[in-house]
Every structure is written in C-alpha cells, then in structure tokens.
Coordinates of C-alpha atoms and ligand atoms in Angstrom, one line a residue:
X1 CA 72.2 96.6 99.8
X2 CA 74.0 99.1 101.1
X3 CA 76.4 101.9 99.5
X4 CA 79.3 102.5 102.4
X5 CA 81.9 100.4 102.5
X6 CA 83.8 99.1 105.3
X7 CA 86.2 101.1 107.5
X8 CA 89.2 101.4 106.9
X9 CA 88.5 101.0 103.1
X10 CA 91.7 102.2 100.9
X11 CA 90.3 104.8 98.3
X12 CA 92.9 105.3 95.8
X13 CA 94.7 105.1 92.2
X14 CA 97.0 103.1 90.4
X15 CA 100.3 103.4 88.2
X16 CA 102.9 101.7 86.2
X17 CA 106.9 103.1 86.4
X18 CA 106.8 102.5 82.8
X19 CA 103.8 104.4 81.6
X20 CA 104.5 107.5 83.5
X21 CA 108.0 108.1 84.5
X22 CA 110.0 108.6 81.7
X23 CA 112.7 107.6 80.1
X24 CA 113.2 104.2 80.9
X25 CA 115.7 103.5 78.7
X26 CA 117.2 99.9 80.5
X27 CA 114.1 98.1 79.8
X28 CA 113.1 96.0 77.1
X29 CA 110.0 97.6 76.8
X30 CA 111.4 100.7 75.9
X31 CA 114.3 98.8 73.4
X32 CA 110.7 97.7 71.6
X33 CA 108.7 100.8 71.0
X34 CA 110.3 101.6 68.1
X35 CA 110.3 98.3 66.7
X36 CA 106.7 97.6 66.4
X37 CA 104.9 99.6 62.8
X38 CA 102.8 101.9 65.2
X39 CA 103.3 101.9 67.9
X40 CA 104.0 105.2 69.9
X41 CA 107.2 105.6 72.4
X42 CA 106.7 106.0 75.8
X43 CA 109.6 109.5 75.9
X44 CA 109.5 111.4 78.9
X45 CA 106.1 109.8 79.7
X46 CA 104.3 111.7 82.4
X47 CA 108.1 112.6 83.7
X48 CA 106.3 111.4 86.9
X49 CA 110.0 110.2 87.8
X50 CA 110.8 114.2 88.8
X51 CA 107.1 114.9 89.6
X52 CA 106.1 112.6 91.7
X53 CA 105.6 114.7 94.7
X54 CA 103.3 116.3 92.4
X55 CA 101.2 113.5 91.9
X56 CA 101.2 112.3 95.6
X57 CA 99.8 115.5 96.6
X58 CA 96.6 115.2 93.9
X59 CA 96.0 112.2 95.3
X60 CA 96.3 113.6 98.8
X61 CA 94.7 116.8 98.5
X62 CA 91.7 114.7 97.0
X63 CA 91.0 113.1 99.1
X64 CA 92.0 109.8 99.0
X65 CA 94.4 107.4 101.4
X66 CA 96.2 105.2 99.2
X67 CA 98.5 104.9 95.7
X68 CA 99.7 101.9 94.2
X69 CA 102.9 102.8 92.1
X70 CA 105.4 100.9 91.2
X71 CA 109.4 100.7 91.3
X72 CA 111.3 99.5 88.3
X73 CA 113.4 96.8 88.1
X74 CA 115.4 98.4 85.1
X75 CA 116.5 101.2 86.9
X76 CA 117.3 99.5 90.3
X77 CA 119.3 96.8 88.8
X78 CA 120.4 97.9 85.3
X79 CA 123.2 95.9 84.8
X80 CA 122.2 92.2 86.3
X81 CA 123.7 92.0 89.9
X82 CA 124.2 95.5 89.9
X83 CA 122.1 97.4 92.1
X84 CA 121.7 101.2 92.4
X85 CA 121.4 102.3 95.8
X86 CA 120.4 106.1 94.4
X87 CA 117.4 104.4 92.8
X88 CA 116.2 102.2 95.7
X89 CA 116.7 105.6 97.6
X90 CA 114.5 107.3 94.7
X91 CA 112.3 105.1 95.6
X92 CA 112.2 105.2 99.1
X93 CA 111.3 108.7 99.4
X94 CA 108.4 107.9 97.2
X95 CA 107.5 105.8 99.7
X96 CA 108.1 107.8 103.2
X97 CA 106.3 110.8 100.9
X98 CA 103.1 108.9 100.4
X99 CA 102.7 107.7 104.2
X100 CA 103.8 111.5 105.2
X101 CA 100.7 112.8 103.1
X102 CA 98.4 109.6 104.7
X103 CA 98.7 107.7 101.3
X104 CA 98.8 104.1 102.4
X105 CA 101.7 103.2 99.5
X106 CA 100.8 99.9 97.6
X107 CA 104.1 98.9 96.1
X108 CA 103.8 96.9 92.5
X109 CA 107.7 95.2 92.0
X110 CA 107.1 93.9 88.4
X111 CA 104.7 95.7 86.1
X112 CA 105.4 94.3 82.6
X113 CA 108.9 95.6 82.2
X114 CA 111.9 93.6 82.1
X115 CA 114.9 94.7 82.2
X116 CA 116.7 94.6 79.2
X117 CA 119.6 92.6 80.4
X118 CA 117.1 90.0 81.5
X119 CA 114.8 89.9 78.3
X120 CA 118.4 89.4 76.4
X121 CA 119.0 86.6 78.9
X122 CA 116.2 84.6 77.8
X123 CA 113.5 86.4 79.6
X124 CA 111.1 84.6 81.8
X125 CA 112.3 81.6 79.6
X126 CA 115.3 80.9 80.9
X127 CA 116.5 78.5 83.5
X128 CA 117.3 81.2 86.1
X129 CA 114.0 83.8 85.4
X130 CA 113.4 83.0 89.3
X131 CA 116.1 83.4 90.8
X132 CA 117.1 86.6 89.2
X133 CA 113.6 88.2 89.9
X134 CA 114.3 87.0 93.5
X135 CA 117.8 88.9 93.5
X136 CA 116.1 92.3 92.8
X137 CA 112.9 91.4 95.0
X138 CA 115.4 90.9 98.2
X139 CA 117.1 94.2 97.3
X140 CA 113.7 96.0 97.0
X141 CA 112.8 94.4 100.6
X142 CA 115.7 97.3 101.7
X143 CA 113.1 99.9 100.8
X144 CA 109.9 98.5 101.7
X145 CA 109.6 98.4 105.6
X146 CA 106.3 100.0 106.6
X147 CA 104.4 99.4 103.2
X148 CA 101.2 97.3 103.3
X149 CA 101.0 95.7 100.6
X150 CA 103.0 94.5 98.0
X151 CA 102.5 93.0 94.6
X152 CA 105.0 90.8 93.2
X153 CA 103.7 90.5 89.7
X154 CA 101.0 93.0 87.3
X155 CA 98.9 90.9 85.8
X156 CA 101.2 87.3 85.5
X157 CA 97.9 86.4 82.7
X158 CA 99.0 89.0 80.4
X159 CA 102.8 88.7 81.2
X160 CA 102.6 84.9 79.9
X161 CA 101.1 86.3 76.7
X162 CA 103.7 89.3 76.3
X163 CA 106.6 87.1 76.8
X164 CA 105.4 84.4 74.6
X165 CA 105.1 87.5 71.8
X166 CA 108.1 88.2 72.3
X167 CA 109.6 85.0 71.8
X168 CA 107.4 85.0 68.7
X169 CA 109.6 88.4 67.4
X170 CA 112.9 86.8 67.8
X171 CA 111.6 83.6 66.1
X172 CA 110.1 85.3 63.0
X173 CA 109.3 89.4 61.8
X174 CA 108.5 91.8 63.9
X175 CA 104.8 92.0 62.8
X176 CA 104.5 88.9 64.8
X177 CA 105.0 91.0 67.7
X178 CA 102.2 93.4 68.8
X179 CA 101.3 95.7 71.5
X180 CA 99.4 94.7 74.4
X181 CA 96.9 97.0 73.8
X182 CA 95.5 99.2 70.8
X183 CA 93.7 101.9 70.3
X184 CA 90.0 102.1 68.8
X185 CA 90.4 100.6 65.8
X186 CA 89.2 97.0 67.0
X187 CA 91.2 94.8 68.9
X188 CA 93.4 91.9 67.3
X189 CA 93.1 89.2 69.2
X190 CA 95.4 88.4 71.3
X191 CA 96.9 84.9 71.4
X192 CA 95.8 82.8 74.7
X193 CA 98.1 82.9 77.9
X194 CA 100.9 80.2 77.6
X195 CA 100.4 77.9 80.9
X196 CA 103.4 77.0 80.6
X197 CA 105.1 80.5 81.0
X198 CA 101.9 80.7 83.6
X199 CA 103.9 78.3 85.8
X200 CA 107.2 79.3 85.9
X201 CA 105.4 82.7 86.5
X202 CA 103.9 81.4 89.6
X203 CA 107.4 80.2 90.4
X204 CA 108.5 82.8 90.4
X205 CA 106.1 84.5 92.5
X206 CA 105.8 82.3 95.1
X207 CA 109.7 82.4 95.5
X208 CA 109.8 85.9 95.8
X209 CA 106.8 85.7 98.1
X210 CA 109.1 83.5 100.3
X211 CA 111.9 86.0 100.1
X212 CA 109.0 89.3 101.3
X213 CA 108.1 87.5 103.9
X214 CA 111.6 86.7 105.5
X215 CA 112.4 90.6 105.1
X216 CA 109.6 92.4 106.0
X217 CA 105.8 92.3 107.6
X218 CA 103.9 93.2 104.2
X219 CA 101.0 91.5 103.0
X220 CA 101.9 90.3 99.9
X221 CA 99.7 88.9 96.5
X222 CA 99.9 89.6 92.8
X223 CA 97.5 91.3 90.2
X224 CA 94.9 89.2 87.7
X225 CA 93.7 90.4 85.2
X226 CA 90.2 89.3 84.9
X227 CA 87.7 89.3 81.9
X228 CA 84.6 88.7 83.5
X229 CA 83.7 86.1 80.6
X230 CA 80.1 85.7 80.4
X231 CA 78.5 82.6 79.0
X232 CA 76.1 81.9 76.1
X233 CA 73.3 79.1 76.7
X234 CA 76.0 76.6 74.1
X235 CA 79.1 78.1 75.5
X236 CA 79.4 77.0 79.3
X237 CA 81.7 74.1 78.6
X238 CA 84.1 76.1 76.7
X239 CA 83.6 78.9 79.4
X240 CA 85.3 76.6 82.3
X241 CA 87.8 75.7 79.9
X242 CA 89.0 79.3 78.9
X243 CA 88.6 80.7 82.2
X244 CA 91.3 78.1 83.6
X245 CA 93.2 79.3 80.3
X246 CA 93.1 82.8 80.8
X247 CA 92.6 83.7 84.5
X248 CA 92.0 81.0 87.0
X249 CA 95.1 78.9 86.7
X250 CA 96.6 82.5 87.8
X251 CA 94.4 83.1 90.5
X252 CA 95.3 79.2 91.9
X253 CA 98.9 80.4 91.7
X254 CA 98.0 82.8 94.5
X255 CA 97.0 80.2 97.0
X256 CA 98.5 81.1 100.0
X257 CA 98.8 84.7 99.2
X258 CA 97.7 87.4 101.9
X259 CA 95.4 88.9 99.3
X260 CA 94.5 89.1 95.4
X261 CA 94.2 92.1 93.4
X262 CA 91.7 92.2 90.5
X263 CA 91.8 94.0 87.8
X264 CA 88.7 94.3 85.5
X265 CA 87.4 97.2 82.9
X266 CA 85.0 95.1 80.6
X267 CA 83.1 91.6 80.6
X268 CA 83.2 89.6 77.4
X269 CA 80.9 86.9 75.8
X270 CA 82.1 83.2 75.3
X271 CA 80.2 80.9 73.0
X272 CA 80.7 77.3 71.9
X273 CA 83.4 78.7 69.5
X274 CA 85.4 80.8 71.4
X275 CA 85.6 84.5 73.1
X276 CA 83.5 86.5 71.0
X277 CA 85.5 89.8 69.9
X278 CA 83.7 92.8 71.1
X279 CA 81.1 94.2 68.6
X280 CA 81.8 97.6 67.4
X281 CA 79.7 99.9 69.1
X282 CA 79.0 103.8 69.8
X283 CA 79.8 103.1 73.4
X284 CA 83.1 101.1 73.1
X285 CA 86.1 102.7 75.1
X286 CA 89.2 104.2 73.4
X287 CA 90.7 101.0 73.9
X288 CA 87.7 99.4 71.7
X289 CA 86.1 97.3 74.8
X290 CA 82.1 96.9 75.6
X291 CA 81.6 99.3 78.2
X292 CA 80.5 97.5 81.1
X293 CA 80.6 98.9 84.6
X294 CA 79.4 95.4 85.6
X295 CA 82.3 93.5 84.9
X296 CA 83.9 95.0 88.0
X297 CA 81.4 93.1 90.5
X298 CA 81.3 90.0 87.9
X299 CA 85.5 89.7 88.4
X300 CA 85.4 90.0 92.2
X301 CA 82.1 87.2 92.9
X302 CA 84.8 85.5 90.6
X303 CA 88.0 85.7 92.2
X304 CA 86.6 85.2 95.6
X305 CA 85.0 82.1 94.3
X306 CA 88.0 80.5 93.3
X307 CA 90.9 82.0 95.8
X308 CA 88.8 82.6 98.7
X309 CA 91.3 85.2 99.6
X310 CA 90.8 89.0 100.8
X311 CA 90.6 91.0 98.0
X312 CA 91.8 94.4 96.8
X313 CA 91.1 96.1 93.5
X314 CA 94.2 97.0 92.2
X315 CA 92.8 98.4 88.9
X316 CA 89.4 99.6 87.2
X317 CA 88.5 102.3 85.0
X318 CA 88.0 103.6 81.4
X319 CA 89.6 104.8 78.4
X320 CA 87.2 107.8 77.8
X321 CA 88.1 111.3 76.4
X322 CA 84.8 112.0 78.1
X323 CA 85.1 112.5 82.1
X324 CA 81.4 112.3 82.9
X325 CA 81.5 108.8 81.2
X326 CA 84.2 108.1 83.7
X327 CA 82.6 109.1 86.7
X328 CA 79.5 107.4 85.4
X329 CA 81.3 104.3 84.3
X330 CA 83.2 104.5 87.9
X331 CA 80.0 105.1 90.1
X332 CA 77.9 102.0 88.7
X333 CA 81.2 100.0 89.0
X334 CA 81.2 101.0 92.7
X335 CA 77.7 100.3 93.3
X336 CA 78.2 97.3 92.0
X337 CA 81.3 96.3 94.3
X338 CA 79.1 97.6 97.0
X339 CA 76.8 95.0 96.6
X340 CA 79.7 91.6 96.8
X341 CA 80.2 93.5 100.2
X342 CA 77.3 93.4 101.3
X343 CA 76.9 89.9 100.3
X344 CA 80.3 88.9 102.3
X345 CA 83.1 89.1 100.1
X346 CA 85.8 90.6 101.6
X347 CA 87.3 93.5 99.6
X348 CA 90.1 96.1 101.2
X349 CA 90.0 98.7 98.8
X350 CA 89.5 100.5 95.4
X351 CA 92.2 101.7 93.5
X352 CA 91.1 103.4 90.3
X353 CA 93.3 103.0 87.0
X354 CA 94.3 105.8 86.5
X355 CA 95.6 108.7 88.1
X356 CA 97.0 110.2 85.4
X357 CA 96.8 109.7 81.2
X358 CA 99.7 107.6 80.5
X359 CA 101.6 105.9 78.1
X360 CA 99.0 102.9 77.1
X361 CA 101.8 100.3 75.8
X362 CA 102.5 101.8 72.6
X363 CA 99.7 104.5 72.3
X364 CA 98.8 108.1 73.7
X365 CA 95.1 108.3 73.0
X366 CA 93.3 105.8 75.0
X367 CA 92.8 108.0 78.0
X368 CA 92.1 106.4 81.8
X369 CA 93.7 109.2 83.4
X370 CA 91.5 110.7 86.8
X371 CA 94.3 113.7 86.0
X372 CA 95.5 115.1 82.3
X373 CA 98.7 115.4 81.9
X374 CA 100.4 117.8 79.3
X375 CA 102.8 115.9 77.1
X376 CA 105.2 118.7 76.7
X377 CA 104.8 120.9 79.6
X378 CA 103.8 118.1 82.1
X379 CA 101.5 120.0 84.2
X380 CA 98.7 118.2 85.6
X381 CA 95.1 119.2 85.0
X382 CA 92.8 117.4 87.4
X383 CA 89.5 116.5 85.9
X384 CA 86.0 116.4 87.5
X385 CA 86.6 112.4 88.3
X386 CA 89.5 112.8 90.4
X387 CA 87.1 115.4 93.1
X388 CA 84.4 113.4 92.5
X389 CA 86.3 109.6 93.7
X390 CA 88.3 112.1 96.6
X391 CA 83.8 112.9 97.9
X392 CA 83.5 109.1 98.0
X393 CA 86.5 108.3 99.4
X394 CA 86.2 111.3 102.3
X395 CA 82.6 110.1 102.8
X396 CA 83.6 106.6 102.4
X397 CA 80.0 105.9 100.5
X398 CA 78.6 106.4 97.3
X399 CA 76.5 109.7 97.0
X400 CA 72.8 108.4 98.1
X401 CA 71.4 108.4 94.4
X402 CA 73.7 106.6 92.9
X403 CA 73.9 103.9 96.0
Ligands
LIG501 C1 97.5 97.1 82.9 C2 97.8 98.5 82.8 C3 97.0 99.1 81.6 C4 95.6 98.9 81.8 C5 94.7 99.5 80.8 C6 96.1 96.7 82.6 O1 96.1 95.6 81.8 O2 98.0 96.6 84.2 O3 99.2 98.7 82.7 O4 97.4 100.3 81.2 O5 95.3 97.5 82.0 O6 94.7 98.8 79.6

C-alpha cells in the first residue's frame, strides 16, 4: 500500500456561496432562517463575498492547487429571466483569481439554495424546475471557460429531502420544517430522500449537463452525499434497499457523467429495522455523527462500484472545535483513500470541507473550518490543519508515519 498519490492530484478545499458569503438575501434559504424555532441566520456569513481574494490566497499560500466554490443562482438571476451581468462578472474574477494563484477552480452551480423566485414558483416541483435551472446554467457557461470541472448539483440526495421539507412547511406548521443539519444535541432523523424529487433532480441535471457541454470543454458531474452504511449480520437485505433509497439511485443518475464527487464524514449502521441513529458518544462530532475516518474509503470502494466513473472528493472533514482531532480525523481518512488507489480506483483529488467555519444551515457551532473565521471582524485565523493538508499537498504524500 502506498501513501502518495498520483500526479497531478488536486489538493484542496471546498465551499458553499451560501454559508460563507453573506447576505444572500434572494434565496429561499435565507427567507427561511428566521422561520425555523432555532435556527441561527446566516448574516454577513464569512462576508467571503468581499474577501474572497483573502481566502484564495490561504489556500494558495498553503499550499494547495485547487478550490471548489460555488456561484449563486440567487444573486445571478434574482428576478427569474433576469440575469446580472455585475454578478456573473463577480464571479468571473473569482475564477481568473484562483487559476492566477495556481488554484485549479472547481465550480459548484447549485449548492442547496434556490432562489426565492423559484422556491415561490413551486420549487423543484414544478413543471418547469428544468428548464429554469437550465436558463441560469447556460448563462453561467458565459463565465466558465477554462474551469475543469463543474458540478451541476450539491448533493441532489439531500436536495430531494430539503425540498420535500419544504413542501411539508407550506402544507402544515413550520415545526414540520427542520434544518438540514443540527448541532450536538442528537440528530432528528431526517425523513428518507423522495425518489421522486430524485428523478426530476436527475432531469434536471442531465439537461443542464447537455447544455455545459454545448458551451464549454469542462468535465462535468454532480456531488453524492454518501453514508457509507454498514451492515449488521440481519440487516443486509434492508441495506440494498436503503442504499438505492438514499444514495445509489443518485449515483445511477450520473451515468454518463465525466466524474462523481463523494462526499462522506461518517459511516452508519443499518439493521433489519432500519438506519440505526448514531449512539451518543464522547467522540461524536459537533454535528453529533460517529467519528469515523473510515467512512471516507468505505464511500469511494462504493461509488466506484456502482458508477464506475473517475472520482473526485468534493467534500470530507469534521465538525471539531478541536484541530488536532481534525488533522487526525483528516490523516486516517487519507490513508485510507490512499489505499482504493492503490487498489485501482481512480480518484482526481481531495478537497477538504472546509476552508473556513461557516454558516452550518441554521447553526454557528459545528465547526469544519481548516481556517477560523471572526464573526464580527472577519479576519481569518488559519489553524494548524490548514499547514498541515498545504505539507501533503506540496509533498503530494502522507507524512511516512502516518502512510
Ligand atoms: C454539505 C455542506 C455541509 C456539510 C457538513 C454537506 O452535506 O454539502 O454544505 O456544510 O455537508 O454538514
């Protein structure tokens, strides 16, 4: 087994428009925070909208050769059919910036945000969800010449289950309606992907994949998030039937694709009953999942199973207040990833979630951040993480004794 990974490996980070930027008042998102009995807002964020340059250059200066970031539909189309050229501009000097400083830009076009104009128009629901989403894709295509690759959709698994919430709110009380994600009290569980939403997701995606390729020579795929379910000895029937459910009907949808990103942070037990909830635990995360640096490795043998398509991990990490957890969780995750590579899977890069602590869908304190970020001044502390993944990216292997 070896610990270097191939050349030309993209060592890097990931972020969301909406969990860092600010003020993204157009989205639906941001008409929901204060709906929901605690959740947090998102505010000025990171204000990573003005200090992006900022954030480029950590990454840079790191070390590392690639970002994914992504743009935001609200703000480039915030009326529908009305396009802001200042923001696609925005946008594009993100994108000239990051390839200026040797960033390899990975460019996410949908990251859970709607905006609001669309949600009001029946979301993902209605009859035209396509071909709107296509309208803004071809007008991003303007800005994206020279990027890699693109993602069309963040995680289309969770998206079904967000957008069925939602149409849960307008049916009943806003209680119905909860954030993605919580803090550490333990998780609720969430309600099972709709696979109905999952196809008119993959729609979706497939007709904006249509529209990349016509425009411009990216590679293009989407984001899964993947829960590395593990089985008990009863519960291997009910484990093929809830990873169709949850993940693999999602990573189908991306036959045809140039690549798949995955997107893991913990592994979870399935029994004859069901997913069994995560026990309580000293070493849960901040977001109240098992900590397993294994689920990482698990997720990728699993997506390369059933896609058979290059793969690049567009997300992993931790929600720690404690760094040397992160670059502990982080290094065994690697090794781990190491190891499919060495057993022929073919995976383009790392890209850690996060480079900075964001806004975690409704709350503050679950922190992934490789960078701390000061919620009223907005400077940027690097931690020890963010050196420490720059070393492995410059020597593009894990340090010998953790290999
Ligand atoms: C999402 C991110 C989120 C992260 C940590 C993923 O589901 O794509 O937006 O912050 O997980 O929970």
């Amino acid at each position: 087994m070896t610990s270097t990974f191939p050349e030309g490996f993209l060592w890097g980070a990931s972020t969301a428009p909406h969990q860092i930027e600010g003020n993204n008042v157009n989205s639906d998102f941001w008409a929901n925070e204060g709906r929901v009995p605690g959740m947090e807002r998102s505010g000025d964020a990171c204000d990573s909208y003005h200090r992006w340059g900022e954030d480029l250059r950590l990454l840079a200066d790191a070390g590392l050769n690639a970002y994914r970031f992504g743009i935001e539909w609200a703000r480039i189309e915030p009326v529908g059919g009305r396009f802001s050229n200042a923001e696609l501009a925005h946008y594009r000097r993100m994108i000239d910036s990051a390839i200026e400083l040797g960033l390899s830009p990975v460019i996410t076009l949908h990251h859970f945000t709607n905006p609001r104009w669309f949600a009001e128009a029946g979301g993902w629901l209605a009859d035209d969800a396509a071909e709107r989403f296509g309208a803004y894709v071809e007008a991003a295509c303007q800005i994206l010449d020279g990027v890699e690759w693109v993602v069309t959709m963040n995680e289309p698994n969770m998206l079904s289950i967000m957008t069925a919430m939602a149409r849960a709110a307008t049916r009943a009380t806003t209680e119905d309606w909860q954030s993605p994600t919580v803090d550490d009290r333990p998780r609720p569980a969430l309600p099972p992907p709709d696979p109905e939403i999952g196809d008119r997701l993959i729609a979706a995606h497939r007709a904006a994949r249509k529209i990349i390729r016509a425009k411009i020579n990216s590679k293009v795929g989407w984001t899964v998030a993947n829960r590395a379910f593990a089985a008990r000895p009863s519960g291997e029937a009910k484990l093929t039937e809830l990873q169709w459910i949850w993940e693999d009907q999602y990573l189908a949808g991306s036959a045809g694709d140039d690549f798949v990103g995955v997107q893991a942070y913990s592994s979870q037990w399935v029994g004859a009953d069901g997913i069994e909830p995560y026990p309580a635990h000293p070493d849960n995360t901040l977001v109240g999942t098992a900590y397993r640096p294994d689920a990482l490795a698990m997720a990728v043998r699993h997506t390369a199973e059933v896609t058979g398509l290059p793969i690049m991990i567009t997300e992993n990490g931790i929600a720690t207040a404690d760094d040397s957890r992160r670059i502990a969780y982080t290094s065994e995750a690697l090794a781990g990833l190491a190891d499919t590579i060495a057993d022929g899977v073919d995976v383009r890069g790392y890209l850690h979630w996060s480079l900075l602590d964001n806004y975690e869908w409704g709350h503050w304190k679950p922190t992934f951040g490789l960078v701390a970020v000061d919620r009223e001044t907005f400077v940027r502390t690097p931690k020890p993480s963010l050196a420490w993944l720059g070393g492995v990216a410059r020597r593009n292997r894990l340090p010998a004794q953790e290999g």
